[in-house]
XYZ file of C-alpha atoms in Angstrom:
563
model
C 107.883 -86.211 157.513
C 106.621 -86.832 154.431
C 103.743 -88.315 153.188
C 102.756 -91.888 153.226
C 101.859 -91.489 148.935
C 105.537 -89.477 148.908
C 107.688 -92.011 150.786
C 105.903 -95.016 148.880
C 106.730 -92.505 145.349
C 110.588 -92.167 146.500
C 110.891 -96.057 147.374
C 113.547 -97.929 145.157
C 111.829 -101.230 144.015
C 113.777 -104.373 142.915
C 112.453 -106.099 139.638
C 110.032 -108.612 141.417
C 111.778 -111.582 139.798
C 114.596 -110.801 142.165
C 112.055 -110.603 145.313
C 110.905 -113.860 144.087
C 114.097 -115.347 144.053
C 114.342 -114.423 147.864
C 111.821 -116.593 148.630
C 113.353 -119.531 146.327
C 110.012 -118.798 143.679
C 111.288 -119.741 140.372
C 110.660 -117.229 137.289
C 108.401 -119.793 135.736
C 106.253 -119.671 138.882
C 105.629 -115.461 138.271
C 102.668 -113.676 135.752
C 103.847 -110.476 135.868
C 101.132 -107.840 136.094
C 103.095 -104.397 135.007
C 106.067 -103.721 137.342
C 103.922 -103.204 140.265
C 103.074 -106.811 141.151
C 103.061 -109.999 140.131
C 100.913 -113.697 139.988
C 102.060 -116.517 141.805
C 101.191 -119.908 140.321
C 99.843 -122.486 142.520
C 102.373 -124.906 141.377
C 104.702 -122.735 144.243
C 103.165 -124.624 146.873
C 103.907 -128.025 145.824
C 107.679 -126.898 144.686
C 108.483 -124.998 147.712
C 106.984 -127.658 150.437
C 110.928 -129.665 150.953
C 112.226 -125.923 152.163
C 112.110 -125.621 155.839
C 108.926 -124.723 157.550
C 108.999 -120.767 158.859
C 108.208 -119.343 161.797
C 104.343 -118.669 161.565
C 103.145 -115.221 163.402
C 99.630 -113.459 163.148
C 99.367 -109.952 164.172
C 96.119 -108.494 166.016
C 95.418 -105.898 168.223
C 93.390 -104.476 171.510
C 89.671 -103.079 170.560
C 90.490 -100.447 167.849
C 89.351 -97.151 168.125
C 87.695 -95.878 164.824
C 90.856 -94.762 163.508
C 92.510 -98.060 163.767
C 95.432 -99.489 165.753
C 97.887 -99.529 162.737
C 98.455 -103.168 162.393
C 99.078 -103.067 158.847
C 101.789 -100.263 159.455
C 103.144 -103.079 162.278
C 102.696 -105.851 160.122
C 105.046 -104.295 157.235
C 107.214 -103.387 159.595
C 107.675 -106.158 161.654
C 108.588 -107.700 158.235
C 111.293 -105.125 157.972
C 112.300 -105.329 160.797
C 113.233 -109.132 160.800
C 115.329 -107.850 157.986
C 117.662 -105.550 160.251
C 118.144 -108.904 162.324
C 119.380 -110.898 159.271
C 116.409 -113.052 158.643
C 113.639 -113.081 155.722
C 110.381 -112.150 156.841
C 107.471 -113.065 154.741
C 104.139 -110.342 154.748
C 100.728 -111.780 154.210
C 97.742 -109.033 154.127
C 94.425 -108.819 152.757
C 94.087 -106.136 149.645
C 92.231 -103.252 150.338
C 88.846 -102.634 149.618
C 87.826 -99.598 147.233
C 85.077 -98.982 149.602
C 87.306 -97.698 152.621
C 89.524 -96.486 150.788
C 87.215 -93.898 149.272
C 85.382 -93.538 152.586
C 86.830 -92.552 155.697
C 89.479 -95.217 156.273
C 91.199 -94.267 153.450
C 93.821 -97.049 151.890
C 95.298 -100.193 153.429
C 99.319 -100.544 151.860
C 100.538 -100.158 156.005
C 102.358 -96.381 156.537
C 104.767 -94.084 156.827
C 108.002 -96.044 156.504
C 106.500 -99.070 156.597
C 103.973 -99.793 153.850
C 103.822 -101.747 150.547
C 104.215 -100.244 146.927
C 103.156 -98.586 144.898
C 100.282 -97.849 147.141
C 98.323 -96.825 144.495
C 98.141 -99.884 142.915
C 97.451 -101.614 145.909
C 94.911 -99.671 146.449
C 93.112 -98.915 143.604
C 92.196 -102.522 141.687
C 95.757 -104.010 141.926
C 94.899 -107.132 139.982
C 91.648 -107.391 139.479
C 91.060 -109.865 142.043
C 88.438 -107.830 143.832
C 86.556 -107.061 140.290
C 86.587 -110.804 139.791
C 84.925 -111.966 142.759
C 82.680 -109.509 142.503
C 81.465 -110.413 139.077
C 81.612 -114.363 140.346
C 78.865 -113.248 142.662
C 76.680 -111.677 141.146
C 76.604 -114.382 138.115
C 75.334 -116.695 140.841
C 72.619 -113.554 141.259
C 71.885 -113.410 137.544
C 71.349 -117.255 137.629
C 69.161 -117.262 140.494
C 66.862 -114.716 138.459
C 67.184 -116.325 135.284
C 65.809 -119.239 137.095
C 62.991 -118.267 138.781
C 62.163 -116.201 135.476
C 62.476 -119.458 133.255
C 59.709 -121.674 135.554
C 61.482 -122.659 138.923
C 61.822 -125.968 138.167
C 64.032 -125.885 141.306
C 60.619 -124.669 143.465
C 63.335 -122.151 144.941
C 61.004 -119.956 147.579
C 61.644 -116.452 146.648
C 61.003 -115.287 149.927
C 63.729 -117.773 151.544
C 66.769 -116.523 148.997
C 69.065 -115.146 150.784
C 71.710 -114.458 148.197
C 72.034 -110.934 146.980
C 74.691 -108.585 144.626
C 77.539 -107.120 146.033
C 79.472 -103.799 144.842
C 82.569 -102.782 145.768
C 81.923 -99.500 146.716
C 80.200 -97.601 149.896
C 76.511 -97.191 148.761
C 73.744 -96.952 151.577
C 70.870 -96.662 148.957
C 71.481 -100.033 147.733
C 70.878 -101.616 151.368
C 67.436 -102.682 150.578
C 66.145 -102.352 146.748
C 63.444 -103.926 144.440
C 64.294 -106.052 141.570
C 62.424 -107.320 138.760
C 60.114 -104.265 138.218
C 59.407 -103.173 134.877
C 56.975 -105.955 132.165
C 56.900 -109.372 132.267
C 60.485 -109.983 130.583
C 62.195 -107.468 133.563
C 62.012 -110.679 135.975
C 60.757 -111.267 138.861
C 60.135 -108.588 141.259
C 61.250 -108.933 144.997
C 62.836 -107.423 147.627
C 67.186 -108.017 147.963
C 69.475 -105.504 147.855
C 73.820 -105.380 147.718
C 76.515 -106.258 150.207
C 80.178 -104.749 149.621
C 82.286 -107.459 147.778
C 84.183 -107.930 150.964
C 81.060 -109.040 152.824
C 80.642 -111.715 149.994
C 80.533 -115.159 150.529
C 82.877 -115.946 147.419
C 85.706 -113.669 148.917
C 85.550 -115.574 152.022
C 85.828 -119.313 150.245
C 88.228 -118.118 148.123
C 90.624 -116.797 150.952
C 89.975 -120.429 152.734
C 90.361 -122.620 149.963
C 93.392 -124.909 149.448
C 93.314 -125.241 145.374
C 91.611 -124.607 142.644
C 90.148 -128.131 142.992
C 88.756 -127.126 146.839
C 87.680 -123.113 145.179
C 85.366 -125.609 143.016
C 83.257 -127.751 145.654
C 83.669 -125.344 147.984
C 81.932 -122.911 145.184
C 79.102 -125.728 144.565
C 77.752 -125.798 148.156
C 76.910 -122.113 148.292
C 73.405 -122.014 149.442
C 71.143 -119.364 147.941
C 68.304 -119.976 149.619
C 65.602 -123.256 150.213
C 62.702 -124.253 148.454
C 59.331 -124.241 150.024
C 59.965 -127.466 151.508
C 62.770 -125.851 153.590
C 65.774 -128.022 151.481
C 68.560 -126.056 150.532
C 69.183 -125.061 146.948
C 72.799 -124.416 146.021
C 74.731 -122.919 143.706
C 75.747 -126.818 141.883
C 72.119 -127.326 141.394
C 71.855 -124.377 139.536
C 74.376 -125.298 137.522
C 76.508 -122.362 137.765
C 79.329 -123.323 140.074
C 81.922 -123.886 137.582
C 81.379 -120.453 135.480
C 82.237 -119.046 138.732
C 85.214 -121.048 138.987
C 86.553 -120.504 136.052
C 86.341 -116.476 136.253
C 87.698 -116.597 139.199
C 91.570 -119.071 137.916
C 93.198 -115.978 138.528
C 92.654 -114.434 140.943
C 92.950 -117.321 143.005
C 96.569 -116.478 142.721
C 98.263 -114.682 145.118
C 99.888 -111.382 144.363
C 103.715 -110.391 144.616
C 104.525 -106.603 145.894
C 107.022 -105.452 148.123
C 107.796 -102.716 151.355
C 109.623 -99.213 151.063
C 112.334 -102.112 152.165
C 112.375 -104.353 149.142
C 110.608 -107.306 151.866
C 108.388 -109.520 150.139
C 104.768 -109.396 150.709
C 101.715 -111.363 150.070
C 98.717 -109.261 149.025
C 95.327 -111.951 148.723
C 91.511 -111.466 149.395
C 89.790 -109.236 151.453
C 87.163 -110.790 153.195
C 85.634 -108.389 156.095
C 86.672 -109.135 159.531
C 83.483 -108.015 161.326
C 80.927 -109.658 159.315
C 83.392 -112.603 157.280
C 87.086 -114.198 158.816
C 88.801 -110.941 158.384
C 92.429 -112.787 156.959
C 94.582 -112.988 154.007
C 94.298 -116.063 152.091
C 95.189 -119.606 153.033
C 96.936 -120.189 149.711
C 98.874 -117.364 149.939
C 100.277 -118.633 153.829
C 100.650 -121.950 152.103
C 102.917 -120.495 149.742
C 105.036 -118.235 152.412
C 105.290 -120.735 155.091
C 108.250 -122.354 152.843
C 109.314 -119.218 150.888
C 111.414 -117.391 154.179
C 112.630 -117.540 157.856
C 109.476 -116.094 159.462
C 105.638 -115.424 158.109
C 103.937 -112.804 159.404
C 100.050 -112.491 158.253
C 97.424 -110.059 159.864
C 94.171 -110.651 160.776
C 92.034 -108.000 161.080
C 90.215 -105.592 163.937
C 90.488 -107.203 167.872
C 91.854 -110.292 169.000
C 88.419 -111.143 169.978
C 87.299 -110.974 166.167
C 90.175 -111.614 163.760
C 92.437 -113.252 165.604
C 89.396 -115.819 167.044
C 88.545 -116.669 163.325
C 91.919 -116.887 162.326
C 93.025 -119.640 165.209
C 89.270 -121.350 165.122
C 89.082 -121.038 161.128
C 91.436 -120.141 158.908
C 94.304 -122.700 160.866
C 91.093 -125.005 160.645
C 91.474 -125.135 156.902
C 95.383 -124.659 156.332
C 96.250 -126.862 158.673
C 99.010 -124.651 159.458
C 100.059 -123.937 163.535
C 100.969 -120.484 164.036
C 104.024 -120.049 166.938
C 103.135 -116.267 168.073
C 101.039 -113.833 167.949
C 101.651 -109.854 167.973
C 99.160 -108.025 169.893
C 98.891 -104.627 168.500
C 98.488 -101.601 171.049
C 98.410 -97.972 171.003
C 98.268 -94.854 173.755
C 95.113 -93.397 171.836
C 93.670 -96.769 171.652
C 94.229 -97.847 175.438
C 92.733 -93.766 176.102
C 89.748 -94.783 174.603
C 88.859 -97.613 176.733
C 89.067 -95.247 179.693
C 85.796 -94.375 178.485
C 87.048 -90.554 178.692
C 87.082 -89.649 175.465
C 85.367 -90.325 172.173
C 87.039 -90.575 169.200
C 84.762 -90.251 165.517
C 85.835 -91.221 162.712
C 87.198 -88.731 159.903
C 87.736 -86.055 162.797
C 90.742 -85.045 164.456
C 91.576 -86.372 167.992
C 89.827 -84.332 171.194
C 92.890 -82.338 171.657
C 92.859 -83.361 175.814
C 93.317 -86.939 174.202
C 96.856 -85.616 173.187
C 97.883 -84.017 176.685
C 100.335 -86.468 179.226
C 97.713 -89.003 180.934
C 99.449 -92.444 181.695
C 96.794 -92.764 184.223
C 93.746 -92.469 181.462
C 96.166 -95.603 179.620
C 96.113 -97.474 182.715
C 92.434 -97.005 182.729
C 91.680 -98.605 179.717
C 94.240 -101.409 180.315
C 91.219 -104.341 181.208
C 90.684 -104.426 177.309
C 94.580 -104.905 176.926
C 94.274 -107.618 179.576
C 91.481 -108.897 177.714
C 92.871 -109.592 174.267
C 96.136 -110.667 176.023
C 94.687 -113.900 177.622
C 92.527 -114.360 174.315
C 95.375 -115.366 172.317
C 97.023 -117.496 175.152
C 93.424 -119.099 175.551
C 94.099 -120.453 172.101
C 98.156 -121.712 173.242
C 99.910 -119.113 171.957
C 102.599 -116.680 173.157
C 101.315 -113.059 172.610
C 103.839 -110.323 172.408
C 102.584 -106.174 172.904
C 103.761 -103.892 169.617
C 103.175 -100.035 171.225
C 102.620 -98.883 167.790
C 104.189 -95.264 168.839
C 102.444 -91.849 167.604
C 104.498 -88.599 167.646
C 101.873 -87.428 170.164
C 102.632 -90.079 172.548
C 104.888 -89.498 175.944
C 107.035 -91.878 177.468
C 105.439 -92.101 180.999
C 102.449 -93.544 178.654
C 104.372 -95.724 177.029
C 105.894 -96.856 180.263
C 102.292 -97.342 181.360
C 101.827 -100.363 179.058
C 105.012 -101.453 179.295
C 103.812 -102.003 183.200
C 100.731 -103.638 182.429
C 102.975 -106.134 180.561
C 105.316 -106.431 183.353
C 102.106 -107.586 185.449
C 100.939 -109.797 182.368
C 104.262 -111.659 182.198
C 104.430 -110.927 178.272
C 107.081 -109.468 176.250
C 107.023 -105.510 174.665
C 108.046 -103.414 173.125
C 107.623 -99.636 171.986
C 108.151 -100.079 167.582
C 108.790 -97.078 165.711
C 107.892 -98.532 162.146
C 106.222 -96.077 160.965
C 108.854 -93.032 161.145
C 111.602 -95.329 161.211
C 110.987 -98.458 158.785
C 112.574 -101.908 159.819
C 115.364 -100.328 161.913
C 112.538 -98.855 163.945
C 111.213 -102.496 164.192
C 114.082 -104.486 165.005
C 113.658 -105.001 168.733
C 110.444 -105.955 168.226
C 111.664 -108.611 165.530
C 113.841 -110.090 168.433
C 111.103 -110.106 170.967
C 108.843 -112.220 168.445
C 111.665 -114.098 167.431
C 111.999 -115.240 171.185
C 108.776 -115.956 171.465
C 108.644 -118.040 168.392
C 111.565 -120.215 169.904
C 109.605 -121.100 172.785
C 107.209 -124.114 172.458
C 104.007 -123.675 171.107
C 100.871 -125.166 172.621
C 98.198 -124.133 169.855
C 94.484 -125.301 170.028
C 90.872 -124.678 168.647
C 88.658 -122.477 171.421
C 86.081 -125.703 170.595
C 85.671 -128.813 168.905
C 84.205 -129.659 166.002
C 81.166 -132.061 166.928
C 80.266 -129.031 169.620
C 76.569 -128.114 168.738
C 76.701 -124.667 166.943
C 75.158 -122.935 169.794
C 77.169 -124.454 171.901
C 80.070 -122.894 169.749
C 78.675 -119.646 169.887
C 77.855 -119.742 174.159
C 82.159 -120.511 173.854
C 82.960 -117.815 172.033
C 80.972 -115.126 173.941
C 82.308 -116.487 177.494
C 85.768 -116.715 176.709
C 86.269 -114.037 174.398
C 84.152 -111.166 174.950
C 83.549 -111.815 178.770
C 79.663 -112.097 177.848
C 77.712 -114.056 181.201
C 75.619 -116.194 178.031
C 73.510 -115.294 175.198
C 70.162 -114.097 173.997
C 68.690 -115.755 171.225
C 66.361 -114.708 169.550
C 62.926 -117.276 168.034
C 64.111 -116.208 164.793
C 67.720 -117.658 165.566
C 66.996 -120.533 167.553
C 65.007 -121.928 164.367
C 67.577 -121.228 162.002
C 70.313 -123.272 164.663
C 68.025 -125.943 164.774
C 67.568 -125.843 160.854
C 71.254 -126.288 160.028
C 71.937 -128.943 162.739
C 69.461 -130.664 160.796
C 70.595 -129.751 157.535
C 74.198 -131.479 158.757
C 76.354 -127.882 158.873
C 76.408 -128.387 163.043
C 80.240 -129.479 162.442
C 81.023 -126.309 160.848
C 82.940 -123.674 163.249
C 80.968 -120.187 163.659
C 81.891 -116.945 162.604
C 80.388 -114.210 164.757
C 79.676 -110.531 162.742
C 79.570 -108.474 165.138
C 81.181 -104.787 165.799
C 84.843 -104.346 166.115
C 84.903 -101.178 168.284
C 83.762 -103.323 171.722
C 84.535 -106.196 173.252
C 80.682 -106.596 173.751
C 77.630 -106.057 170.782
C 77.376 -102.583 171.707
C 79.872 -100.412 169.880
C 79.688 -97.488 172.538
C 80.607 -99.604 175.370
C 84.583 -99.687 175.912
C 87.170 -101.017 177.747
C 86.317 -104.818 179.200
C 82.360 -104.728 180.085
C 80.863 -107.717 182.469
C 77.359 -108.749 183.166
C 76.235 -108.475 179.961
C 74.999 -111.140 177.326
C 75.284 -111.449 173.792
C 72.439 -111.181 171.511
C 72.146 -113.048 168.705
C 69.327 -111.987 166.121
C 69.951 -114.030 162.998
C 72.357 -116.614 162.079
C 73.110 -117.354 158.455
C 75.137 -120.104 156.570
C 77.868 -119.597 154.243
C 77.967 -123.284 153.690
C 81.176 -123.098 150.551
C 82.878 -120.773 152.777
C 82.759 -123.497 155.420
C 81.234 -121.671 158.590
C 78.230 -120.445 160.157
C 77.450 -117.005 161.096
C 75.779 -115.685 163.724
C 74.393 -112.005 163.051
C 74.855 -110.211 166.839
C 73.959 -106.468 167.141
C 73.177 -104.141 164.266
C 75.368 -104.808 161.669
C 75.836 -103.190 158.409
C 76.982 -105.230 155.149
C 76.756 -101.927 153.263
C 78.789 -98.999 154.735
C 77.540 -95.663 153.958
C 79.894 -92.810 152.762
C 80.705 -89.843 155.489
C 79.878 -86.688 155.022
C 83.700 -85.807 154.178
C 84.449 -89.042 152.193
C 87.842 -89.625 150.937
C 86.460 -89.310 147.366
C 86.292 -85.884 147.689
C 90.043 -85.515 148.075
C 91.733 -88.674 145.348
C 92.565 -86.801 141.958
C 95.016 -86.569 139.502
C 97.108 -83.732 139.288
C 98.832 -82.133 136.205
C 101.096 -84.678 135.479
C 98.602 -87.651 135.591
C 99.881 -88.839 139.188
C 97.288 -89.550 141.655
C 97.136 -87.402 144.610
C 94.783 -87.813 147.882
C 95.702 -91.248 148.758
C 96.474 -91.607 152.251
């Protein structure tokens, strides 16, 4: 087979005006950006609201193993494969992140025969989008400095900011850094340090917000930090809120691509969806929910993580109901939670992983079970993608196709990747099914819940925890932003991806255990409060094989080592 960056090469394109037109998008609604991809004005959403509503369906998967389940790869070609059935499908994904894609996880455009292109666009800056936010935030940075520099008239605490730069890159050794050192016109010195764009708070607003209008209040309540009084200081008081606005009018547009298949696809904002809400951007679903027969957006890691903040928060602020949800499963994945094997990421598979085992699959099936009744928890019909590996065997996939059986929920075995849309199409009908049937979608918890409250919710019926343990340092910062009048905000736990519990080592579907929460933080314009559980990084480090190490150009200018 040949590789993904070959397949994506060989792909015949169709002008995007034409993909456009699929969705009934007007040419005077596109800013082409090269041939690659295209702006969508916002003006699309009012225009396309009389068109019939689409089918709304959010993929997410079982625990991934460090390698990932492939729901990007499933996502594409579930999109595909509604194609083979005779309907439009609609793809909504986040863009990639430079930082993965030159560290171990390499890009995100999907795979195999079912990706977006050019991948190398998608990867590597697309737009701009990811430059822009990143320079949004750290102008709020450079004000904050500049402020405490020109006499604090603001009495902002230094030691209570809690705003810092973002990159988008891997870089461990800007953690935890030192500002301000040098003479007396360097600033003021003090400890911060960076977060990777994705992490920042001005991906995640702009991936919620509704307009530009919303992108601008919601930009103004950003809190930076207190003063020594303990009352917030936010980004409107320092008078920056609309220069980050305005650098950002572009790229709250969505961006146009399209599969190996010619289906339209949605590429917008990348928050993270450990640490932020881990889904494509509301504007962007506003937008597709008109434009075809069926929208299908992903939302990253677990259905205990992305798809949690993407029925508690992101259908919170579009206002949209999805009518199914794709639960993403593999035979390495369901392996791993035997607690057998462990799998590292950037190394190759233990090679006993690969031999016939359905009974190790059946092992790790509790985390399957899991993440099946955490999307019907939330109303919604789940239906099982076995995202299929050439490695696999059949009893294995037979395995989960029992544990379904038992579950009373539809799957299938989808061979998207080697075999594009046609390898997708049965899956396309199961969804489609499932989309026909009545959908009883709710919120995990209501909005006047206290915020611990929210969190106790969460942990119970998502990650099986018995309660939680706070910490002093966490109970005072609850208490502060019930006071402060951000208790009606939903929360939006950070915590690993690779367990259902804190503990990334622990697999499968752990019980008697309780989550701990050390720190809880508010990203007030975002519109959610987040509660800091385990050790978690907002700066990935590089491996000691990065990706970097392999992307080049060869003799004829093309990049090579994307994967």
């Amino acid at each position: 087979m040949l590789s993904d960056l070959a397949i994506s090469r060989a792909a015949v394109r169709r002008p995007l005006h034409e993909v456009a037109a699929d969705m009934g998008i007007a040419p005077h609604l596109l800013e082409p950006y090269g041939t690659a991809a295209a702006k969508i004005s916002l003006a699309a959403i009012d225009e396309l609201k009389s068109r019939p509503r689409a089918k709304y369906v959010v993929v997410t998967a079982i625990t991934p193993t460090p390698l990932g389940s492939g729901k990007t790869t499933t996502t594409v070609g579930l999109g595909q494969g509604f194609g083979q059935i005779g309907k439009l499908g609609i793809v909504a994904i986040r863009q990639p992140s430079m930082g993965p894609t030159f560290g171990i996880k390499g890009g995100a455009a999907g795979g195999g025969y079912s990706q977006v292109v050019p991948m190398e666009a998608l990867n590597l800056h697309l737009t701009g989008d990811m430059h822009a936010v990143t320079a949004a935030h750290n102008l709020l940075s450079a004000m904050i400095g500049n402020h405490l520099h020109k006499g604090n008239r603001l009495g902002l605490d230094p030691h209570e900011i809690t705003w810092r730069r973002v990159l988008d890159v891997n870089d461990r050794e800007l953690r935890n850094i030192v500002t301000g050192l040098g003479g007396a016109d360097d600033g003021t010195p003090r400890q911060t340090g960076f977060d990777i764009s994705a992490a920042s708070e001005v991906m995640a607003l702009l991936s919620l917000c509704t307009s530009l209008r919303d992108l601008r209040e919601r930009m103004g309540r950003i809190v930076v930090g207190s003063t020594r009084d303990g009352e917030p200081v936010t980004a409107e008081m320092l008078k920056v809120a609309g220069a980050m606005t305005a650098m950002l009018t572009d790229a709250i547009k969505p961006n146009l691509m399209q599969t190996v298949e010619q289906t339209p696809v949605l590429v917008h904002c990348g928050p993270f969806g450990n640490i932020a809400t881990g889904n494509s951007s509301v504007v962007a679903d506003l937008i597709g929910i008109h434009a075809g027969d069926y929208l299908v957006t992903e939302a990253g890691f677990g259905a205990d993580i992305g798809a949690e903040k993407f029925f508690n928060i992101k259908c919170r602020a579009s206002g949209l109901t999805p009518d199914a949800a794709v639960l993403v499963a593999t035979v390495r994945d369901l392996k791993t939670h035997s607690g057998k094997y462990r799998v590292v990421a950037g190394r190759p598979l233990p090679p006993e992983m690969l031999a016939e085992n359905p009974d190790d699959v059946l092992a790790g099936a509790a985390n399957l079970r899991r993440q099946i009744a955490n999307v019907r928890r939330h109303g919604v019909t789940p239906v099982i993608a076995v995202n299929a590996f050439p490695t696999d065997h059949p009893s294995e996939h037979r395995a989960i196709l029992d544990v379904a059986a038992e579950e009373g929920v539809r799957a299938t075995i989808s061979h998207h990747f080697t075999d594009g849309g046609k390898g997708a199409a049965e899956l396309a009908e199961a969804v489609a099914e499932a989309c026909a049937e009545p959908s009883d979608y709710h919120r995990l918890y209501p909005d006047d819940l206290p915020l611990v409250d929210k969190i106790k919710v969460i942990a119970r019926e998502m990650y099986g925890a018995d309660g939680l343990d706070v910490s002093p340092l966490a109970a005072r910062q609850l208490e502060k932003y019930e006071r402060a009048g951000y208790g009606s905000l939903p929360v939006c736990i950070a915590k690993t991806h690779l367990s259902l519990s804190a503990d990334p080592s622990i697999k499968g579907a752990p019980t008697g255990w309780r989550l701990p929460v050390r720190e809880v933080r508010a990203s007030v314009g975002a519109g959610f409060i987040y509660p800091i559980c385990g050790d978690m990084r907002t700066m990935p480090g590089l491996s000691s094989a990065p990706a970097a190490e392999i992307i080049d150009i060869d003799d004829d200018g093309q990049i090579v080592g994307l994967s």
